[in-house]
Amino acid sequence: MSKQLFNRMLYGGDYNPNQWPKDIWSEDMRIFKKASINSATINVFSWAKIQPSEDEYYFDELDQIIEMLSEEKYDIVLATSTASLPAWMVKKYPEVARTDYEGRHHKFGQRHNACPNSLVYQKYARRMAEKLAERYGDHPHVTCWHINNEYGGECFCENCEKAFRIWVQNRYKTIENLNKAWNLEFWGHTIYEWDEIVLPNALSEGIGRDKTAFAGISIDYRRFNSDSMLENYKMEKNAIRSFDPNTPITTNLMGTYKILDYFKWAKELDIVSWDNYPSYNTPLSLTAMTHDLMRGLKDGQPFMLMEQTPSQQNWQPYNSLKRPGKMRAQSYQTIAHGADTIQYFQLRRSVGACEKFHGAVIEHVGHEETRVFREVAQLGKELETLSEVIGTRFNSKVGIIFDWDNYWALEYTSGPNKDLKYVDQIHQYYEFFYDRNIPVDMISVDSDFSDYDLVVAPVLYMLKDGLANRLTDFVKNGGHFVTTFMSGIVNESDNVYLGGYPGPLREMAGVWVEEIDALAPEQSNQVAFTNGSKHSCNLLCDIIHLEGAEAVAYYEEDFYANSPSVTKNDFGKGKFWYVGTQLEKSGISEILQQVVEGAKINALVAKSDGLEITKRENQEHAYYFVINQHDDEKAMPEEFVGKTDILTGEVASASTTLKKFDVYILKGN
Amino acid sequence: MSKQLFNRMLYGGDYNPNQWPKDIWSEDMRIFKKASINSATINVFSWAKIQPSEDEYYFDELDQIIEMLSEEKYDIVLATSTASLPAWMVKKYPEVARTDYEGRHHKFGQRHNACPNSLVYQKYARRMAEKLAERYGDHPHVTCWHINNEYGGECFCENCEKAFRIWVQNRYKTIENLNKAWNLEFWGHTIYEWDEIVLPNALSEGIGRDKTAFAGISIDYRRFNSDSMLENYKMEKNAIRSFDPNTPITTNLMGTYKILDYFKWAKELDIVSWDNYPSYNTPLSLTAMTHDLMRGLKDGQPFMLMEQTPSQQNWQPYNSLKRPGKMRAQSYQTIAHGADTIQYFQLRRSVGACEKFHGAVIEHVGHEETRVFREVAQLGKELETLSEVIGTRFNSKVGIIFDWDNYWALEYTSGPNKDLKYVDQIHQYYEFFYDRNIPVDMISVDSDFSDYDLVVAPVLYMLKDGLANRLTDFVKNGGHFVTTFMSGIVNESDNVYLGGYPGPLREMAGVWVEEIDALAPEQSNQVAFTNGSKHSCNLLCDIIHLEGAEAVAYYEEDFYANSPSVTKNDFGKGKFWYVGTQLEKSGISEILQQVVEGAKINALVAKSDGLEITKRENQEHAYYFVINQHDDEKAMPEEFVGKTDILTGEVASASTTLKKFDVYILKGN
Amino acid sequence: MSKQLFNRMLYGGDYNPNQWPKDIWSEDMRIFKKASINSATINVFSWAKIQPSEDEYYFDELDQIIEMLSEEKYDIVLATSTASLPAWMVKKYPEVARTDYEGRHHKFGQRHNACPNSLVYQKYARRMAEKLAERYGDHPHVTCWHINNEYGGECFCENCEKAFRIWVQNRYKTIENLNKAWNLEFWGHTIYEWDEIVLPNALSEGIGRDKTAFAGISIDYRRFNSDSMLENYKMEKNAIRSFDPNTPITTNLMGTYKILDYFKWAKELDIVSWDNYPSYNTPLSLTAMTHDLMRGLKDGQPFMLMEQTPSQQNWQPYNSLKRPGKMRAQSYQTIAHGADTIQYFQLRRSVGACEKFHGAVIEHVGHEETRVFREVAQLGKELETLSEVIGTRFNSKVGIIFDWDNYWALEYTSGPNKDLKYVDQIHQYYEFFYDRNIPVDMISVDSDFSDYDLVVAPVLYMLKDGLANRLTDFVKNGGHFVTTFMSGIVNESDNVYLGGYPGPLREMAGVWVEEIDALAPEQSNQVAFTNGSKHSCNLLCDIIHLEGAEAVAYYEEDFYANSPSVTKNDFGKGKFWYVGTQLEKSGISEILQQVVEGAKINALVAKSDGLEITKRENQEHAYYFVINQHDDEKAMPEEFVGKTDILTGEVASASTTLKKFDVYILKGN
């Protein structure tokens, strides 16, 4: 159980009052108070304001803002402002800007625009973090540092190229190792000197925007780029720590964002924070999965919701309003999956530029007589009562592996099927557990599998060093393991494990996959389970030979009709399931139902009828979150009858029902 | 009533005989004569021919062409040839070429390829205009100057960047004003020196091709770019005027072309001219609207049709032939909406390069025994009789606002709905009047609204300085005004008017728009009018509070069911209509029917049954244009019985009908 | 009859053992032997391996590979390795890399990456060819040289630009000729010095990726680029010939690959070789046509199949497995259309990089117990018996013209219809003959037409110098000729033949095409044949005047209803057919059925019921290939009863049937 980072539920969001006159500030404070707002993230994009030139620093306005918030006893989340370069710096030192995938060096503009390997950028970013920490590090109301903002993107400049060569040299030691790791003999790309390495983009190994001639190089570039930004983060963190040893430090992540390996990042964060922006048609289960992933980054430690919109977004193609009650339900879903804070982007709407149509606590109308504000205020009032939930944890017997190296490698493959997408594959398996309210942890390949009875790892394409052994131990000792087609194929340099798919998993799986058929979108096959049920499949079809495993299902069509499509194998005390094709939802359910029965995994309630239910607990109490996000009214599960809702004090009865967006937090023990 | 610029209907087009041997020229003249052609636009792309090097000029061939045309008493529209750079100039002075949105400096090629801020380009373009004007300015047959050609495109080179900084400095005077106007505090883009400004393209603030992180910068760049080219135009105009004080000067515009603010340009044109290229599936009403817009650019002054194709285009995806009669009907539609000339691109088909499949009076076959020629000749003969129509004007009680700043700003918004397109929104309202033959002027935001009983301004998103007051005066004094969702939102720098939508229009509208819902393409709502009719709506739905206005219609679905969707408000002696959503065509008709009844606006005829009818008039006579562009035969409206068709001398009777493409021009008084 | 280049059917493929340890090599040899493999293509991408720096060469490993293969009496196809630049060379001499269409100079990466006009590249490529030829030229087992690999792509660098100017000067001699040829007066692009010419790409005349403002320039660039690479090829060929006067030399082509004029290339190849990669949904007839084209490149001389996959590809969107029997049937289709070798890419699967999911004789599993291997081995065994087929030729009375200049020119046209694609148009006509097993040669515009009774030339848009006369001779002397819309339009510089379409073909055709209507995808017309049958048409509709020809069919709709759409004309002793629109398949059949009856062209069998049948023959024997690629069982055509299958020795009887993928090679005389 981790330390409880905050002693109240932080409720607030991004506040950027530089954009409007000071006479509005006090009005802001008045309105926020009505919404029970108690925290603000500030200084996110103020670098140019604070540092008008090379050696000038100007903190007066920030002092005023901090003072104002402190008077109201806000928890201040203080950003370091380094996510957007000052214009003067780009003019004076063009190297601080990035070179894009197309090889174009950028001029000044946008944000997240700094080259992570520019020494000039590093110098000034570090100095800014130092100055802020020196000035505000011991401020009693600065309760969290927010370094930079939504780190991301890529740079392909010469400084990055040079840094990449050093990174590569550190990883591979010798040119010989490197030639082998990247299989450079293929197409005669053999190198003899480190400086023959160039960054993989549209001017070198890149094929289109998303493919590559040499996945080994491109995956290593992704690792390097993630590491480069992580070094930027650590540099600022260290700068802060030299003045402020205690205040928690974070940066806001972005869920399944592809570019950064968040499991690696999370090690350097005191607390994970992230920005949750579902689209109008994002499945609820995908949002839940992403929350679970964010919680999983630090082994279940509660996280901060750093950003969500009170209602509307601006950058989606279609920016629907959140329906009445939806924002509240979404917020509770967030807490239900492990958040200990709820924060908005933005507290007051910008007057200009590209986020002016992004929702806010205070809309352009400027007053609090709005539907959105009323919902914000209601939620704020409720959250004040929730401090007992802070720090509570989860107890899941199921772990689903999510791994950025696999994300990159799988989507870089040239063949067999271009429609194979990593997050989508993981989500198809997550959804089964979500629908049944079986608690799940999203875990890394480095997690301690022995914490779980069941580990699910769809498309575990890249099997990094040591993983096969650790999975072997897990299954041998009684673990249940499920994996799919496109697993066990390559090592961490994207070179194939020779000797037959699924490579190092072959023995445990008890199968050999001889061929992998790719189906075009208009094609499908059908799978018949030994219990008689039939389900459609598509995308990829492994042609499987049993080598000890038992067939659970067979293909029904094409030349591999009657050959196994899904298998299970007893291995040690455990069981290894192999799913050789992409099944429709009912087919995945068919398998996982058998799996959870075999592993004796239980749902939180026997019959949930579409309610989303999670359980957070500490040593004394359990808290059941029960949320109805559906149009029709749902009955309270009978397991909860007699339990008390901590939001209302109401005791759930057999006749209690939940209308759309109703939420209960039922306290048990 | 403006001066009548030409005393006969100019009939001709672009003539580029440089491409073929001189022995063909006399054959051209023979054939043109059979088509009653009396004018030619020449010298459009002859710069390289006339000026073979830095200091050489060669006018012999142009002299010969002018002489030849003069002998036949042609009206010569003399182009200045500066729309396509000579190759030698680009080789010698690469700066004359443009840098594109992607930041790539171009080599020699295409046309409309000169950087408007290149001093080298300016020097030689000015000198060319001077030399032409000196040589031909007093030529009796040169009756119109055509500067450059279809000005357009954008340049992002260093010279433009420097010029932009000066333009910005002139507009905003201080850095402080600028930071505020562009809201640069957002994302920390605050600048301290003018030279920190960079042009907004793919290397700076541009998001994709069409969006931007800072609309304020990008809109100002659009203004600057339009102004830069307008300066080019004025430079040539002044050069001509120093030798030729009298001949009308124009350049050919392109309808709703987005890049140039034609209302600003029109002030510098003696006569508007434009190029009309509908596609095979362009609605007739959109063509009509564009004609009305071109006529509106100079407050109703008749315009020149500078280009249309006799039949086929080449640059559409699918270049259908114009069906027999279609070209004639399209030409009369053009005159019906205000043209005093009909000119073709091209008089003879090019032998090579990308326009060789573009239609011409003389096709590749080289003789006049073609369907297309026969139609051209028939029309030519008819136009000879039409000089009495020249200079006649319109009398419209309805003005529809079209505004380039709004065009740019609306389509730069990030949110709420990406499918929101300016011209499309305007056209949806224009169409109502078109269908009923209610005369409409397309007007600017600077027009004198008191000329109209009804002003319609869909998506009047950007309300520039002074406009709210002028609209207030208009409505107070009895004007009827219709606007829609996404109106009154921002000022001329794209910063939001705080205090509630629709900003400065809120009082007049008597409504407050609390929220703006965005609907995805698969979504819709329904609107019920108080009179019982129901219509579907989509795209955006304003959630409206009545503040004095009366609800005319209500939403029927979703959480804002039963809230107002369309309102009207009595304000002073006038009436202000607010339409909060995009209604299907029948819904817009429902509203506008009520509006025109309230404003006592009349159609030209009671029952037009799909006929397109306009009225041009002078102090003595009225001319009713009646055109049938539909497959089925239509009855002549009874109002016209007894009137004489000036094309045939025929008197319309109660049994007169119009077959497909039939045209009548009925003279009244 | 050409010399028989090989005395056994080469069976093998690309072998790149550098990628794996030497202890695997002997295992490879063992397995290949089981598959009757007798040849290997080696050294394709080994440049960096063999030449580690400017002056070092290292042949030890290549020696070992050649020795190993020689011991097993392999036919070695020795590649020169120049298709992929060494990294050190690009670092040291950046000019060896290409500049792309967007104007970006590339860094190191990919393959086919050398600028063809780089003197540095030429120097080292020539030297490599020399060194290889010197070392291995007289090696008894090196039986074929494979220069470079799949030449292709384009370069737009400064060296290419300079070389282009020289190429242009050689072609046109004077600036005046050039201005005329490219019609540079259009848009005022007139040049005065050769160095005003720039390469046509996105920074100059290019419109999007595929269109151009001046097709004349762009077509000449295509010719130049094809020639530049051909010069590279010839340079290596000459280098080899200076050491090795006898061994056949080739490079592998890619079917209808657009960028290189293969008819021009084939003159420099001793034997054509090509890589056949149909997609899962490629029509069989398109593959057949491409084989026939490859055979046609050298007037019917048998070709090598240099590459096909044993099963799966990697670079398609959806890489289906080849179904059991499919690879064998595809291989026999290849031989049936003229191949004398069957070779795979790849003999063993790569362990890493982008082709690791491309099929191979030895899969990643590393042993021979795979379905794919068994099919490879079966085929290998069979091919050993086929040497009598080697060198046999075709006897076709039908020639279909394929011409790269037309390919380029037709697809560069701006208008009339963007959906007009060259290969698609040719294929529509080829398909008729394929379906009926009427032997066809794919021929060039320079072929001797008198070898044929019928010549078909769809969309013969560009009529190069002399072609009209040669076609006139052909038809006058009794030839039957079929052409279509968009024929006879331009000369070899893409300038229109004035005087009426179809230009120089007008007299022979006996028609004048006055207009060309373009239909959008949702539009169609209908054609009624004089024999009563009716067929839909679309895309383009010529409006035709008969000038001596007889109408075979008429349009039924639109304003040109009842005008001719298909015509035939007696000219001299021959007949000229003109098809004015794109007919649906049944309509093309209707015409060609009449054509072949008139020309007395016979199919190989009277009734083939979907079987694919070809005939190869020499002076003694005829070999009938009979292949069933359909799901249903087919009866052996009665003409073959009594003939012996050389694969099995079986004699075909009246009751013989072919199941899916069954193949017979029946020997006749």
Short mmCIF file of N, CA and C in Angstrom, two decimals, chain A residues 68-137:
data_model
loop_
_atom_site.label_atom_id
_atom_site.label_comp_id
_atom_site.label_asym_id
_atom_site.label_seq_id
_atom_site.Cartn_x
_atom_site.Cartn_y
_atom_site.Cartn_z
N MET A 68 -2.77 34.57 -4.18
CA MET A 68 -4.22 34.57 -4.24
C MET A 68 -4.80 33.18 -3.95
N LEU A 69 -4.21 32.17 -4.57
CA LEU A 69 -4.70 30.81 -4.37
C LEU A 69 -4.42 30.33 -2.95
N SER A 70 -3.29 30.76 -2.42
CA SER A 70 -2.92 30.32 -1.08
C SER A 70 -3.87 30.88 -0.04
N GLU A 71 -4.29 32.08 -0.27
CA GLU A 71 -5.25 32.67 0.67
C GLU A 71 -6.50 31.82 0.81
N GLU A 72 -6.83 31.15 -0.30
CA GLU A 72 -8.01 30.29 -0.26
C GLU A 72 -7.64 28.84 0.05
N LYS A 73 -6.39 28.66 0.46
CA LYS A 73 -5.91 27.33 0.85
C LYS A 73 -6.01 26.30 -0.28
N TYR A 74 -5.73 26.75 -1.47
CA TYR A 74 -5.68 25.84 -2.61
C TYR A 74 -4.49 24.90 -2.49
N ASP A 75 -4.65 23.69 -2.98
CA ASP A 75 -3.51 22.88 -3.34
C ASP A 75 -3.04 23.34 -4.72
N ILE A 76 -1.83 23.83 -4.75
CA ILE A 76 -1.33 24.35 -6.02
C ILE A 76 -0.47 23.29 -6.71
N VAL A 77 -0.86 22.98 -7.94
CA VAL A 77 -0.05 22.08 -8.77
C VAL A 77 0.76 23.01 -9.67
N LEU A 78 2.04 23.10 -9.37
CA LEU A 78 2.85 24.11 -10.04
C LEU A 78 3.61 23.51 -11.22
N ALA A 79 3.27 24.00 -12.39
CA ALA A 79 3.94 23.51 -13.60
C ALA A 79 5.24 24.28 -13.82
N THR A 80 6.14 23.64 -14.55
CA THR A 80 7.45 24.28 -14.76
C THR A 80 7.50 25.08 -16.05
N SER A 81 6.47 24.99 -16.86
CA SER A 81 6.30 25.89 -18.02
C SER A 81 7.21 25.58 -19.21
N THR A 82 7.86 24.44 -19.18
CA THR A 82 8.87 24.20 -20.22
C THR A 82 8.33 23.46 -21.45
N ALA A 83 7.04 23.36 -21.55
CA ALA A 83 6.47 22.60 -22.68
C ALA A 83 6.25 23.46 -23.91
N SER A 84 6.49 24.74 -23.79
CA SER A 84 6.30 25.61 -24.96
C SER A 84 7.43 26.64 -24.95
N LEU A 85 8.20 26.63 -26.01
CA LEU A 85 9.40 27.48 -26.07
C LEU A 85 9.03 28.96 -26.18
N PRO A 86 9.81 29.82 -25.53
CA PRO A 86 9.65 31.25 -25.79
C PRO A 86 10.09 31.57 -27.22
N ALA A 87 9.38 32.50 -27.83
CA ALA A 87 9.71 32.88 -29.21
C ALA A 87 11.14 33.41 -29.31
N TRP A 88 11.54 34.20 -28.34
CA TRP A 88 12.89 34.79 -28.45
C TRP A 88 13.96 33.71 -28.46
N MET A 89 13.70 32.62 -27.75
CA MET A 89 14.71 31.56 -27.68
C MET A 89 14.87 30.86 -29.04
N VAL A 90 13.74 30.65 -29.70
CA VAL A 90 13.80 30.00 -31.02
C VAL A 90 14.48 30.93 -32.02
N LYS A 91 14.21 32.20 -31.90
CA LYS A 91 14.86 33.15 -32.81
C LYS A 91 16.37 33.12 -32.59
N LYS A 92 16.77 33.15 -31.33
CA LYS A 92 18.20 33.25 -31.01
C LYS A 92 18.90 31.91 -31.21
N TYR A 93 18.24 30.83 -30.86
CA TYR A 93 18.85 29.49 -30.96
C TYR A 93 17.92 28.56 -31.73
N PRO A 94 17.94 28.64 -33.04
CA PRO A 94 17.00 27.81 -33.82
C PRO A 94 17.09 26.32 -33.49
N GLU A 95 18.20 25.87 -32.97
CA GLU A 95 18.32 24.44 -32.66
C GLU A 95 17.34 23.96 -31.61
N VAL A 96 16.79 24.85 -30.81
CA VAL A 96 15.84 24.40 -29.78
C VAL A 96 14.54 23.87 -30.38
N ALA A 97 14.24 24.26 -31.61
CA ALA A 97 13.05 23.74 -32.27
C ALA A 97 13.33 22.36 -32.86
N ARG A 98 12.26 21.68 -33.21
CA ARG A 98 12.40 20.32 -33.70
C ARG A 98 12.52 20.23 -35.21
N THR A 99 13.07 19.12 -35.64
CA THR A 99 13.03 18.73 -37.05
C THR A 99 12.02 17.59 -37.15
N ASP A 100 11.09 17.69 -38.08
CA ASP A 100 10.00 16.71 -38.09
C ASP A 100 10.34 15.45 -38.90
N TYR A 101 9.40 14.56 -38.94
CA TYR A 101 9.58 13.28 -39.61
C TYR A 101 9.91 13.45 -41.09
N GLU A 102 9.41 14.54 -41.67
CA GLU A 102 9.69 14.81 -43.07
C GLU A 102 11.06 15.45 -43.26
N GLY A 103 11.77 15.68 -42.16
CA GLY A 103 13.10 16.27 -42.26
C GLY A 103 13.10 17.80 -42.26
N ARG A 104 11.96 18.40 -41.97
CA ARG A 104 11.87 19.87 -41.99
C ARG A 104 12.14 20.46 -40.61
N HIS A 105 13.09 21.35 -40.53
CA HIS A 105 13.33 22.00 -39.26
C HIS A 105 12.25 23.06 -39.05
N HIS A 106 11.63 23.03 -37.88
CA HIS A 106 10.51 23.92 -37.63
C HIS A 106 10.94 25.29 -37.15
N LYS A 107 10.09 26.22 -37.45
CA LYS A 107 10.22 27.57 -36.94
C LYS A 107 9.45 27.64 -35.62
N PHE A 108 9.25 28.82 -35.13
CA PHE A 108 8.51 28.96 -33.88
C PHE A 108 7.02 28.65 -34.07
N GLY A 109 6.44 27.95 -33.10
CA GLY A 109 5.01 27.73 -33.18
C GLY A 109 4.56 26.55 -32.34
N GLN A 110 3.25 26.50 -32.11
CA GLN A 110 2.63 25.39 -31.38
C GLN A 110 3.21 25.21 -29.96
N ARG A 111 3.24 23.98 -29.49
CA ARG A 111 3.77 23.64 -28.17
C ARG A 111 4.36 22.25 -28.26
N HIS A 112 4.97 21.78 -27.17
CA HIS A 112 5.67 20.50 -27.23
C HIS A 112 6.61 20.54 -28.43
N ASN A 113 7.32 21.63 -28.48
CA ASN A 113 8.09 21.95 -29.68
C ASN A 113 9.59 21.98 -29.47
N ALA A 114 10.06 21.53 -28.31
CA ALA A 114 11.50 21.61 -28.04
C ALA A 114 12.21 20.31 -28.42
N CYS A 115 13.35 20.44 -29.03
CA CYS A 115 14.21 19.28 -29.29
C CYS A 115 14.72 18.77 -27.94
N PRO A 116 14.47 17.52 -27.60
CA PRO A 116 14.89 17.03 -26.29
C PRO A 116 16.41 16.94 -26.14
N ASN A 117 17.11 16.91 -27.24
CA ASN A 117 18.57 16.79 -27.16
C ASN A 117 19.30 18.09 -27.45
N SER A 118 18.59 19.18 -27.44
CA SER A 118 19.25 20.48 -27.57
C SER A 118 19.84 20.87 -26.22
N LEU A 119 21.13 21.12 -26.22
CA LEU A 119 21.76 21.54 -24.95
C LEU A 119 21.24 22.91 -24.52
N VAL A 120 20.91 23.73 -25.49
CA VAL A 120 20.36 25.05 -25.15
C VAL A 120 19.02 24.88 -24.44
N TYR A 121 18.16 24.05 -25.02
CA TYR A 121 16.88 23.81 -24.36
C TYR A 121 17.10 23.25 -22.97
N GLN A 122 17.99 22.29 -22.86
CA GLN A 122 18.22 21.65 -21.56
C GLN A 122 18.71 22.68 -20.53
N LYS A 123 19.62 23.53 -20.98
CA LYS A 123 20.17 24.54 -20.07
C LYS A 123 19.06 25.43 -19.50
N TYR A 124 18.22 25.93 -20.38
CA TYR A 124 17.21 26.88 -19.92
C TYR A 124 16.06 26.19 -19.19
N ALA A 125 15.72 25.00 -19.60
CA ALA A 125 14.64 24.28 -18.92
C ALA A 125 15.09 23.92 -17.49
N ARG A 126 16.31 23.43 -17.38
CA ARG A 126 16.82 23.11 -16.05
C ARG A 126 16.86 24.36 -15.17
N ARG A 127 17.34 25.43 -15.74
CA ARG A 127 17.45 26.66 -14.95
C ARG A 127 16.07 27.15 -14.50
N MET A 128 15.09 27.00 -15.36
CA MET A 128 13.73 27.41 -14.99
C MET A 128 13.22 26.56 -13.83
N ALA A 129 13.43 25.26 -13.93
CA ALA A 129 12.97 24.37 -12.85
C ALA A 129 13.67 24.74 -11.54
N GLU A 130 14.96 25.01 -11.63
CA GLU A 130 15.70 25.42 -10.43
C GLU A 130 15.13 26.69 -9.83
N LYS A 131 14.93 27.67 -10.68
CA LYS A 131 14.45 28.95 -10.17
C LYS A 131 13.08 28.82 -9.52
N LEU A 132 12.22 28.02 -10.15
CA LEU A 132 10.88 27.83 -9.58
C LEU A 132 10.96 27.09 -8.26
N ALA A 133 11.80 26.06 -8.22
CA ALA A 133 11.90 25.26 -7.00
C ALA A 133 12.52 26.08 -5.87
N GLU A 134 13.50 26.87 -6.24
CA GLU A 134 14.16 27.71 -5.25
C GLU A 134 13.15 28.69 -4.64
N ARG A 135 12.30 29.22 -5.51
CA ARG A 135 11.37 30.26 -5.08
C ARG A 135 10.14 29.68 -4.37
N TYR A 136 9.62 28.57 -4.90
CA TYR A 136 8.34 28.08 -4.40
C TYR A 136 8.41 26.69 -3.76
N GLY A 137 9.60 26.12 -3.74
CA GLY A 137 9.72 24.71 -3.31
C GLY A 137 9.23 24.48 -1.89
#
